[in-house]
Amino acid sequence: MRAIFGVLFLSLLLWGSDATIEVRKGVDALPSIAVEDASVDYKKGLSKRFFRVMVSDLNVLSIFNVEREYVTADFNDKSVPTVHKKIDYIVRYQLREEKGVMVVKVNLFNNDKIIHKLTYRIKNPKQYVFLVHTIAASLNDFMGAEPADWIKEKVLISRTTGPGRSEILVTDYTLSYQFSVKRNGLNVFPKWADKSKKYFYYTYLSHGVPELRKYGIYDKSDKFIMKSDGMMVCSDVSDDGKKLLLTMAPHGQPDIYEYNVASKKKKRITKYSGIDVNGQYMADGKIAFISNRLGYPNVFSKKITGQATEQMVYVGKSNSACTAHNNYVIYKARESANAFSKNTFNLHLISTKTDFIRRLTVTGINEQPLFSRDGTTVLFVKKYKNQSSIGVIRLNQNKNYLFPLKGGAIQSIDW
Amino acid sequence: MRSLLYVSTVAAMLIFSGCGSSEPTVDDSANANNQAEEINIVDENSDNSNMESTDLDGGSTTLESIEAKMSPIYFGFDQYKLTEEDIDTLHQNVEMVKNDTEAANIADKYSLKLEGNCDEWGSDEYNFALGLKRAQAVKSELINDGIVAEKITTVSYGSSNPVCTEKTQECWSKNRRVDFKILP
């Protein structure tokens, strides 16, 4: 009997560490939380927007059942309002202006007692969204939950504004903050240059020959890197920012190249007469990429230094995009044989170590998946009924959230 | 022993619940909380502005009229090989330029840019490569027709440059094309 139990327990541990297996938690088991606005003499519009983003963040953290009703309170009141007496946790915040700076104080209550205090100052109140995300990540850490630093990350999107026109925006994962940094012409495929997120690579297309350029969001530098007849896309940047995976076509043939940022030398990684695109760094010196070498787009892998390629996905009719994180790959797959059916494109998660496949989305066109740096969360683009949205998938919590873009369509994202 | 059996049973239930085939829960409730605040900054440092309009010797009107006479080449879904019909259309374009004295003079002086385009299906990076393969297929046929390779450039716009934005098959088929542009 002990042996049986031991095997079962070991199986549970092994399976539990595989993100391809769905984890479904009972919603009722989560503690409840409510947010109270205790701002004094501050712009009501901003303090209410602060409330809404805070509620949204707490919801996305997926560790609470979040009350959505807007409630005000006195910041110095040592107890919680009657309406919140049965709520497990209360986040009470106060915005106030002090010598031209916005000061934000946060108290976290549990059982009518303050159990955690936070204070922040921000010079530019327009960036309040990132402050809310910082507070949410801090509360998440205080609760001892799985780290959620991804919530604070700046996101890049290329937004199509018309035929042959697009702009690049710096935003957050909810699209609440939007700052246009590149306009005029076709600016596509933005990719952060490194973890500092001060520079990004992008493709500029207006002269006819696609150019890879590097833009500084603070110093506004705009440096030409290289160009390639036909096509030039930065598909991925290595973790240390020293190497890039490019899809380019110096001789009219789209293949994957690795570019060394320091030496400025490029090395051809794939050599195929069809289409090889979307190179993504994986563990063990490998890349995942999309190729039509079977007659339709599918996911393959190969060693950067080797020649042999390996088919990674055996399910799906048209698997034309992928993202990789260590031994996990998420790919976009068409669900039906009909190229134009309404049962369109969904995202699937696979592990290179097991045979499991987990479907991550259920409706609409879901594409351009991107792992967070810690691999716990996935950002993607959803197109549904003529609207583009950013989607967030919490893999371990098995929850999806959507944040629609008002106007235009999302061409590409990075975070 | 009974408690050990109970724990084992619970562990087994947990394992099999992990294998369930039910779909992930989709929570759209966060939609209502999205507060967009757009800050528009005009990028004055960019050297990319005003690069699209070029005044050519031949007169832009003439160039545009020649471009308008050259029929785009259309492709099937996820296809980049030319059909017999496509090759006929290409030959007609070439003959049109050869037989028009003004067009032939301009063709001698300028280069030809082939712009590959795709419909909205497929991923954007794959579509850029697909558009390029379409432009390359047209380039190869033009070279077979005697056009000098050095006078032809190719570029792909993926699905970023549609001529039709309706959600119909007829519209999507118009976007799977290669356009002809004349460059100085």
XYZ file of C-alpha atoms in Angstrom:
599
model
C 0.000 0.000 0.000
C 2.849 2.368 0.834
C 4.394 1.615 -2.515
C 1.128 2.450 -4.287
C 0.807 5.690 -2.379
C 4.446 6.512 -3.107
C 3.955 6.037 -6.849
C 0.786 8.122 -6.832
C 2.421 10.886 -4.829
C 5.492 10.915 -7.085
C 3.228 11.051 -10.147
C 1.387 13.994 -8.661
C 4.645 15.850 -8.069
C 5.930 15.172 -11.566
C 2.676 16.099 -13.283
C 2.207 19.120 -11.074
C 5.462 20.619 -12.348
C 4.322 20.416 -15.972
C 2.653 23.619 -17.177
C 0.948 21.746 -20.007
C -1.419 20.206 -17.482
C -4.407 22.348 -16.614
C -4.663 23.453 -13.033
C -8.207 24.325 -12.056
C -8.633 25.963 -8.694
C -11.943 26.495 -7.019
C -12.779 30.218 -7.201
C -14.592 30.101 -3.886
C -11.415 28.961 -2.169
C -9.691 32.272 -2.907
C -9.781 34.986 -0.213
C -11.895 38.043 -0.987
C -10.425 41.521 -1.375
C -11.904 45.002 -1.855
C -10.378 48.360 -2.761
C -11.201 51.669 -1.044
C -10.392 55.138 -2.370
C -9.353 57.459 0.466
C -7.986 60.269 -1.704
C -8.483 63.802 -0.397
C -8.761 66.890 -2.602
C -7.357 64.954 -5.517
C -8.682 64.843 -9.070
C -11.653 62.526 -8.755
C -11.209 61.277 -12.308
C -7.669 60.086 -11.652
C -8.426 58.527 -8.279
C -11.332 56.611 -9.871
C -9.139 55.429 -12.760
C -6.568 54.401 -10.139
C -9.324 52.340 -8.502
C -10.307 50.609 -11.728
C -6.733 49.678 -12.670
C -6.115 48.437 -9.117
C -9.206 46.215 -9.238
C -8.089 44.950 -12.659
C -4.571 44.157 -11.419
C -5.795 42.336 -8.325
C -8.105 40.322 -10.547
C -5.298 39.371 -12.956
C -3.065 38.285 -10.066
C -5.615 35.473 -9.677
C -5.050 35.053 -5.935
C -8.203 36.906 -4.763
C -11.911 37.140 -5.408
C -12.066 40.869 -6.109
C -14.998 43.122 -5.178
C -15.647 45.622 -8.014
C -17.841 48.219 -6.312
C -16.274 51.673 -5.941
C -16.167 52.562 -2.221
C -14.630 55.610 -0.508
C -13.212 55.699 3.012
C -11.288 57.839 5.458
C -7.621 56.878 5.187
C -7.046 57.292 8.941
C -10.058 55.236 9.941
C -8.644 52.230 11.778
C -11.548 49.981 10.890
C -13.134 49.055 7.547
C -16.618 50.210 6.399
C -19.609 48.024 7.214
C -20.011 47.080 3.564
C -16.574 45.449 3.690
C -16.834 43.762 7.098
C -17.089 40.306 5.546
C -14.247 40.865 3.094
C -10.970 39.120 3.952
C -8.581 41.841 2.740
C -9.011 45.585 2.088
C -6.625 47.706 0.016
C -7.131 51.335 1.021
C -5.214 53.930 -0.986
C -4.870 57.680 -0.752
C -3.669 59.988 -3.534
C -2.621 63.481 -2.550
C -0.460 66.209 -3.966
C 2.609 67.322 -2.025
C 4.864 70.028 -3.497
C 3.902 69.129 -7.059
C 4.453 65.407 -6.540
C 1.708 62.803 -6.278
C 2.064 60.865 -3.044
C 0.337 57.516 -2.811
C -0.174 55.708 0.483
C -1.561 52.200 0.671
C -2.744 50.238 3.686
C -3.645 46.571 3.511
C -6.217 45.455 6.109
C -7.029 41.997 7.378
C -9.578 41.468 10.164
C -9.801 45.228 10.809
C -6.036 45.466 11.295
C -3.407 47.063 9.081
C -1.029 44.293 8.120
C 1.015 46.039 5.410
C 1.841 49.658 4.518
C 3.244 51.140 1.315
C 4.148 54.697 0.274
C 5.163 55.926 -3.178
C 5.881 59.272 -4.835
C 5.496 59.876 -8.554
C 6.374 63.078 -10.398
C 4.278 62.432 -13.469
C 0.735 61.380 -12.485
C 0.115 60.337 -16.117
C 2.269 57.293 -15.362
C 0.021 56.264 -12.484
C -0.768 52.978 -14.262
C 2.739 51.643 -13.708
C 2.536 52.720 -10.061
C -0.670 50.693 -9.636
C 1.062 47.699 -11.240
C 4.008 48.151 -8.832
C 1.637 48.218 -5.853
C -0.149 45.098 -7.110
C 3.159 43.232 -7.520
C 4.181 44.287 -3.998
C 0.874 43.095 -2.505
C 1.286 39.852 -4.429
C 4.756 39.346 -2.928
C 3.467 40.190 0.548
C 0.826 37.484 0.157
C 3.565 35.002 -0.701
C 2.113 34.226 -4.124
C 4.002 33.202 -7.257
C 6.119 36.272 -8.271
C 4.276 38.614 -10.641
C 6.925 41.127 -11.652
C 5.759 40.760 -15.247
C 2.800 42.950 -14.312
C 5.123 45.997 -14.080
C 6.751 45.496 -17.471
C 6.532 48.018 -20.276
C 4.919 46.573 -23.403
C 5.642 47.558 -27.005
C 2.949 47.380 -29.635
C 2.885 48.266 -33.299
C -0.561 49.618 -34.133
C -1.789 49.642 -37.719
C -3.388 53.023 -38.385
C -4.217 52.471 -42.084
C -2.953 50.685 -45.206
C 0.853 50.979 -45.176
C 0.876 52.997 -41.938
C 1.590 51.979 -38.376
C 2.991 53.479 -35.197
C 4.877 52.018 -32.248
C 3.515 52.603 -28.754
C 4.984 52.050 -25.319
C 2.171 50.780 -23.167
C 1.405 48.506 -20.232
C -0.231 45.084 -20.398
C -3.713 46.605 -19.946
C -3.184 49.236 -22.699
C -4.244 51.842 -20.107
C -1.038 53.841 -20.642
C -0.139 54.629 -24.255
C 2.819 56.666 -25.427
C 3.503 56.969 -29.155
C 7.247 56.781 -29.891
C 7.482 56.070 -33.649
C 5.228 57.437 -36.347
C 5.331 58.159 -40.076
C 5.454 55.242 -42.487
C 5.290 51.582 -41.644
C 6.984 50.807 -38.315
C 6.531 47.148 -37.440
C 7.852 44.245 -35.308
C 9.190 46.200 -32.297
C 11.409 44.109 -29.984
C 13.023 45.266 -26.720
C 16.813 45.399 -27.062
C 17.445 44.042 -23.528
C 15.979 43.785 -20.039
C 16.515 47.491 -19.304
C 13.856 48.353 -21.893
C 15.456 51.638 -22.850
C 15.918 50.701 -26.520
C 14.030 48.578 -29.004
C 14.657 47.178 -32.458
C 12.042 47.619 -35.148
C 11.532 47.267 -38.878
C 11.060 50.453 -40.859
C 9.422 50.100 -44.258
C 8.908 53.076 -46.444
C 11.872 53.365 -48.792
C 11.249 49.964 -50.320
C 14.162 48.169 -48.677
C 13.251 47.066 -45.138
C 15.575 48.437 -42.465
C 16.322 47.149 -38.969
C 16.691 50.158 -36.682
C 17.277 50.662 -32.950
C 15.313 53.365 -31.146
C 15.902 54.879 -27.683
C 12.680 55.714 -25.876
C 14.463 58.157 -23.517
C 17.241 59.676 -25.670
C 15.143 59.367 -28.867
C 18.140 58.055 -30.786
C 17.204 56.239 -33.991
C 20.100 54.157 -35.262
C 20.257 52.244 -38.536
C 21.460 48.655 -37.946
C 21.162 46.956 -41.349
C 18.836 46.406 -44.248
C 17.850 43.458 -46.407
C 16.065 43.333 -49.720
C 12.576 41.915 -49.339
C 12.279 41.276 -45.609
C 13.915 42.157 -42.291
C 12.363 41.235 -38.939
C 13.886 40.893 -35.470
C 12.084 37.799 -34.190
C 13.793 37.343 -30.827
C 16.518 38.797 -28.604
C 18.708 36.590 -26.396
C 18.264 37.003 -22.634
C 21.521 38.967 -22.345
C 20.649 41.179 -25.334
C 23.864 40.209 -27.124
C 22.348 38.227 -29.996
C 19.312 38.614 -32.225
C 17.369 36.102 -34.263
C 16.453 37.791 -37.531
C 14.334 36.742 -40.471
C 15.916 38.319 -43.502
C 16.263 37.699 -47.202
C 19.538 39.140 -48.568
C 19.045 37.100 -51.748
C 15.263 37.128 -51.819
C 14.996 33.972 -49.745
C 13.503 34.338 -46.212
C 15.693 32.458 -43.730
C 16.681 32.786 -40.079
C 19.967 34.436 -39.146
C 21.666 35.090 -35.818
C 23.173 38.553 -35.448
C 25.946 39.332 -32.950
C 25.297 42.843 -31.624
C 28.929 43.467 -30.598
C 30.730 42.118 -33.675
C 27.928 43.111 -36.084
C 28.359 39.750 -37.806
C 25.456 37.600 -38.878
C 25.276 33.838 -39.276
C 22.736 31.944 -41.348
C 20.859 29.436 -39.152
C 18.374 27.921 -41.625
C 18.720 27.207 -45.313
C 15.527 26.172 -47.035
C 14.020 27.119 -50.386
C 10.574 27.762 -48.856
C 9.747 29.876 -45.812
C 11.584 29.861 -42.467
C 10.543 32.598 -40.013
C 9.847 33.442 -36.353
C 13.060 32.113 -34.761
C 12.779 31.819 -30.967
C 15.580 31.004 -28.530
C 15.033 27.801 -26.537
C 17.074 25.932 -23.922
C 20.170 23.869 -24.829
C 21.354 26.044 -27.710
C 18.255 25.347 -29.794
C 15.775 27.535 -31.613
C 12.117 26.954 -32.434
C 10.885 28.383 -35.731
C 8.052 28.274 -38.268
C 8.665 26.597 -41.612
C 6.478 25.481 -44.520
C 8.793 22.577 -45.366
C 5.824 20.166 -45.068
C 3.739 22.267 -47.456
C 2.009 24.233 -44.679
C 3.345 26.322 -41.778
C 4.372 24.273 -38.757
C 6.717 24.446 -35.746
C 10.233 23.011 -36.015
C 13.375 23.151 -33.918
C 17.084 22.862 -34.579
C 20.386 23.469 -32.858
C 21.874 26.831 -33.723
C 25.107 25.138 -34.727
C 23.625 22.012 -36.311
C 21.925 21.129 -39.587
C 19.153 18.686 -38.584
C 15.649 20.035 -38.051
C 12.967 18.388 -35.950
C 9.198 18.714 -36.308
C 7.809 19.746 -32.929
C 4.053 19.835 -33.502
C 1.835 17.132 -34.988
C -1.548 18.765 -34.306
C -3.095 21.734 -36.168
C -3.602 22.667 -39.820
C -1.699 25.928 -40.077
C 0.681 26.579 -37.194
C 2.128 29.903 -38.254
C 3.485 31.491 -35.041
C 5.269 30.320 -31.911
C 7.046 31.471 -28.765
C 9.469 29.495 -26.609
C 10.568 29.520 -22.983
C 13.147 26.928 -22.010
C 11.425 23.606 -22.768
C 7.967 25.004 -23.416
C 6.547 26.180 -26.741
C 3.242 27.912 -27.424
C 2.011 27.872 -30.989
C -0.905 29.261 -32.953
C -2.971 26.622 -34.780
C -5.909 26.711 -37.120
C -8.679 24.524 -35.712
C -10.498 23.433 -38.874
C -9.631 22.256 -42.377
C -11.532 25.225 -43.836
C -9.050 28.064 -44.227
C -11.723 30.719 -43.612
C -14.047 29.085 -41.069
C -15.192 30.882 -37.933
C -13.536 28.215 -35.815
C -10.275 29.999 -36.305
C -6.936 30.156 -34.540
C -6.175 29.077 -30.990
C -3.026 28.893 -28.892
C -1.634 25.585 -27.628
C 1.077 24.868 -25.073
C 3.445 21.930 -25.470
C 6.452 20.688 -23.547
C 9.504 19.320 -25.321
C 9.785 16.770 -22.488
C 6.276 15.269 -22.597
C 3.529 14.512 -25.133
C 0.934 16.729 -23.499
C -0.832 19.519 -25.381
C -2.899 22.126 -23.582
C -5.246 24.441 -25.470
C -5.048 27.941 -24.012
C -7.772 29.854 -25.886
C -11.220 28.965 -27.201
C -12.658 31.677 -29.480
C -11.571 34.200 -32.115
C -8.174 34.627 -33.751
C -5.466 34.272 -31.125
C -1.904 34.944 -32.219
C 1.578 36.277 -31.419
C 1.983 34.512 -28.065
C 4.822 35.752 -25.875
C 6.073 34.214 -22.628
C 6.905 36.487 -19.704
C 10.568 36.296 -18.681
C 9.669 33.987 -15.775
C 7.516 31.785 -18.043
C 4.449 31.956 -15.777
C 2.351 34.237 -17.947
C 1.636 34.631 -21.646
C 0.741 37.774 -23.527
C -1.008 37.418 -26.889
C -3.066 39.298 -29.456
C -6.726 38.446 -29.884
C -8.720 39.551 -32.911
C -12.438 39.122 -32.502
C -15.296 40.934 -34.258
C -13.071 43.642 -35.797
C -11.382 44.484 -32.502
C -7.802 43.846 -31.387
C -7.098 43.083 -27.749
C -4.125 42.142 -25.640
C -4.772 38.883 -23.864
C -3.099 37.668 -20.678
C -2.945 33.972 -19.787
C -1.960 32.958 -16.251
C -0.696 29.460 -16.946
C -0.660 28.043 -13.431
C -3.941 29.694 -12.485
C -5.629 28.703 -15.777
C -7.196 32.139 -16.326
C -7.396 34.443 -19.344
C -8.000 38.196 -19.372
C -8.563 40.600 -22.269
C -7.784 44.292 -22.709
C -9.150 45.789 -25.949
C -7.371 48.379 -28.065
C -9.502 51.399 -28.884
C -8.881 52.151 -32.549
C -6.534 50.475 -35.022
C -5.290 46.909 -34.958
C -2.307 45.398 -33.159
C 0.325 44.354 -35.716
C 2.925 43.087 -33.252
C 3.725 43.083 -29.522
C 6.700 42.576 -27.232
C 7.239 42.762 -23.479
C -4.403 1.612 6.722
C -7.859 3.084 6.078
C -6.488 6.621 6.222
C -3.645 5.631 3.881
C -6.213 4.272 1.417
C -8.190 7.531 1.678
C -5.084 9.660 1.008
C -4.157 7.482 -1.980
C -7.670 7.797 -3.387
C -7.610 11.588 -3.015
C -4.180 11.712 -4.680
C -5.486 9.614 -7.591
C -8.513 11.904 -7.968
C -6.228 14.917 -8.089
C -4.097 13.303 -10.796
C -7.067 12.391 -12.963
C -8.651 15.797 -12.507
C -5.411 17.172 -13.988
C -6.072 15.155 -17.149
C -9.532 16.617 -17.699
C -10.411 17.691 -21.219
C -12.571 20.652 -20.239
C -11.670 24.027 -21.700
C -9.864 26.721 -19.749
C -12.127 29.326 -18.204
C -12.099 32.578 -20.167
C -12.645 35.605 -18.013
C -13.518 38.697 -20.062
C -14.528 40.700 -17.064
C -11.345 42.742 -17.104
C -12.517 44.451 -20.278
C -14.576 46.948 -18.397
C -11.549 48.107 -16.452
C -9.398 49.103 -19.372
C -8.880 52.842 -19.241
C -6.970 54.038 -22.283
C -5.179 57.324 -21.881
C -3.413 58.161 -25.096
C -0.453 60.494 -24.996
C 0.537 61.577 -28.454
C 4.139 62.672 -28.840
C 5.304 63.930 -32.210
C 8.727 62.433 -32.805
C 10.700 65.409 -34.094
C 14.023 63.544 -34.040
C 12.896 61.017 -36.557
C 14.602 61.260 -39.908
C 11.960 59.018 -41.401
C 9.420 61.711 -42.179
C 8.589 63.057 -45.628
C 10.309 60.229 -47.427
C 7.388 58.928 -49.397
C 6.873 61.729 -51.899
C 9.530 61.873 -54.574
C 9.314 64.136 -57.587
C 10.499 62.157 -60.569
C 11.762 63.402 -63.933
C 9.071 61.531 -65.779
C 6.361 63.231 -63.729
C 4.574 61.306 -61.024
C 1.317 61.371 -62.957
C 2.896 59.489 -65.871
C 4.498 56.946 -63.556
C 1.265 56.410 -61.718
C -0.610 55.965 -64.985
C 1.876 53.298 -66.098
C 1.628 51.562 -62.723
C -2.145 51.635 -63.024
C -1.962 49.852 -66.398
C 0.050 46.957 -64.932
C -2.377 44.439 -63.478
C -1.529 43.041 -60.033
C -0.819 39.310 -59.853
C -3.208 37.475 -57.522
C -2.522 34.294 -55.541
C -4.451 31.515 -53.823
C -4.537 31.070 -50.042
C -1.028 30.382 -48.660
C 0.285 30.063 -52.253
C 3.246 31.702 -53.932
C 3.578 29.758 -57.163
C 2.435 31.405 -60.397
C -0.393 29.822 -62.397
C -0.593 29.844 -66.215
C -3.103 32.672 -65.902
C -0.678 34.687 -63.725
C 2.107 34.198 -66.259
C -0.202 35.422 -69.058
C -1.029 38.537 -67.018
C 2.667 39.166 -66.477
C 3.402 38.848 -70.184
C 0.617 41.322 -70.926
C 2.180 43.797 -68.476
C 5.576 43.413 -70.115
C 4.120 43.810 -73.624
C 2.158 46.865 -72.537
C 5.397 48.567 -71.413
C 7.322 47.505 -74.529
C 4.613 48.764 -76.894
C 4.119 52.107 -75.179
C 7.008 54.404 -76.224
C 6.705 56.684 -73.200
C 6.390 53.737 -70.825
C 9.366 52.006 -72.458
C 11.519 55.141 -72.042
C 10.596 55.361 -68.382
C 11.217 51.642 -67.920
C 14.736 52.136 -69.302
C 15.488 54.911 -66.825
C 13.859 53.551 -63.697
C 13.690 50.410 -61.606
C 10.751 48.174 -60.887
C 9.679 47.449 -57.334
C 7.532 44.372 -56.715
C 5.427 44.634 -53.569
C 4.200 41.324 -52.126
C 1.021 41.370 -50.049
C -1.128 38.909 -48.105
C -4.600 38.606 -46.655
C -5.135 38.934 -42.913
C -4.936 35.166 -42.246
C -1.747 33.630 -40.922
C 0.691 35.285 -38.558
C 2.205 38.609 -39.494
C 5.825 37.446 -39.711
C 4.868 34.411 -41.807
C 2.788 36.710 -44.018
C 5.783 38.985 -44.602
C 7.753 35.958 -45.823
C 4.817 34.746 -47.916
C 4.481 38.173 -49.537
C 8.196 38.131 -50.312
C 7.990 34.677 -51.906
C 5.151 35.969 -54.099
C 7.217 38.976 -55.164
C 10.201 36.680 -55.826
C 8.060 34.378 -57.995
C 7.026 37.366 -60.132
C 10.633 38.581 -60.288
C 11.839 35.188 -61.554
C 9.238 35.181 -64.334
C 10.128 38.749 -65.345
C 13.791 37.745 -65.559
C 12.718 34.845 -67.785
C 11.013 37.487 -69.941
C 14.302 39.303 -70.377
C 14.041 41.993 -67.691
C 17.430 42.721 -66.128
C 17.519 41.333 -62.581
C 19.359 44.370 -61.207
C 16.448 46.594 -62.207
C 13.988 44.706 -60.012
C 13.690 45.026 -56.233
C 11.277 43.125 -54.038
C 9.621 44.042 -50.779
C 6.912 42.485 -48.673
C 4.250 44.325 -46.713
C 2.671 41.174 -45.303
C -0.920 41.982 -44.413
C -0.093 45.642 -43.618
C -1.126 47.102 -46.969
C -4.616 45.800 -47.825
C -6.627 47.249 -50.719
C -9.812 45.812 -49.261
C -10.774 45.581 -45.590
C -14.104 43.783 -45.679
C -14.359 40.355 -44.062
C -15.234 38.430 -47.235
C -13.409 35.814 -49.303
C -13.612 38.090 -52.362
C -11.954 40.870 -50.413
C -9.235 38.637 -48.982
C -8.436 37.349 -52.491
C -7.786 40.958 -53.611
C -5.188 41.346 -50.867
C -3.180 38.249 -51.861
C -1.312 40.056 -54.628
C 1.901 41.509 -56.008
C 1.771 45.186 -57.027
C 4.118 46.889 -59.529
C 5.756 50.207 -58.600
C 8.279 52.255 -60.576
C 11.254 53.616 -58.651
C 13.856 56.239 -59.665
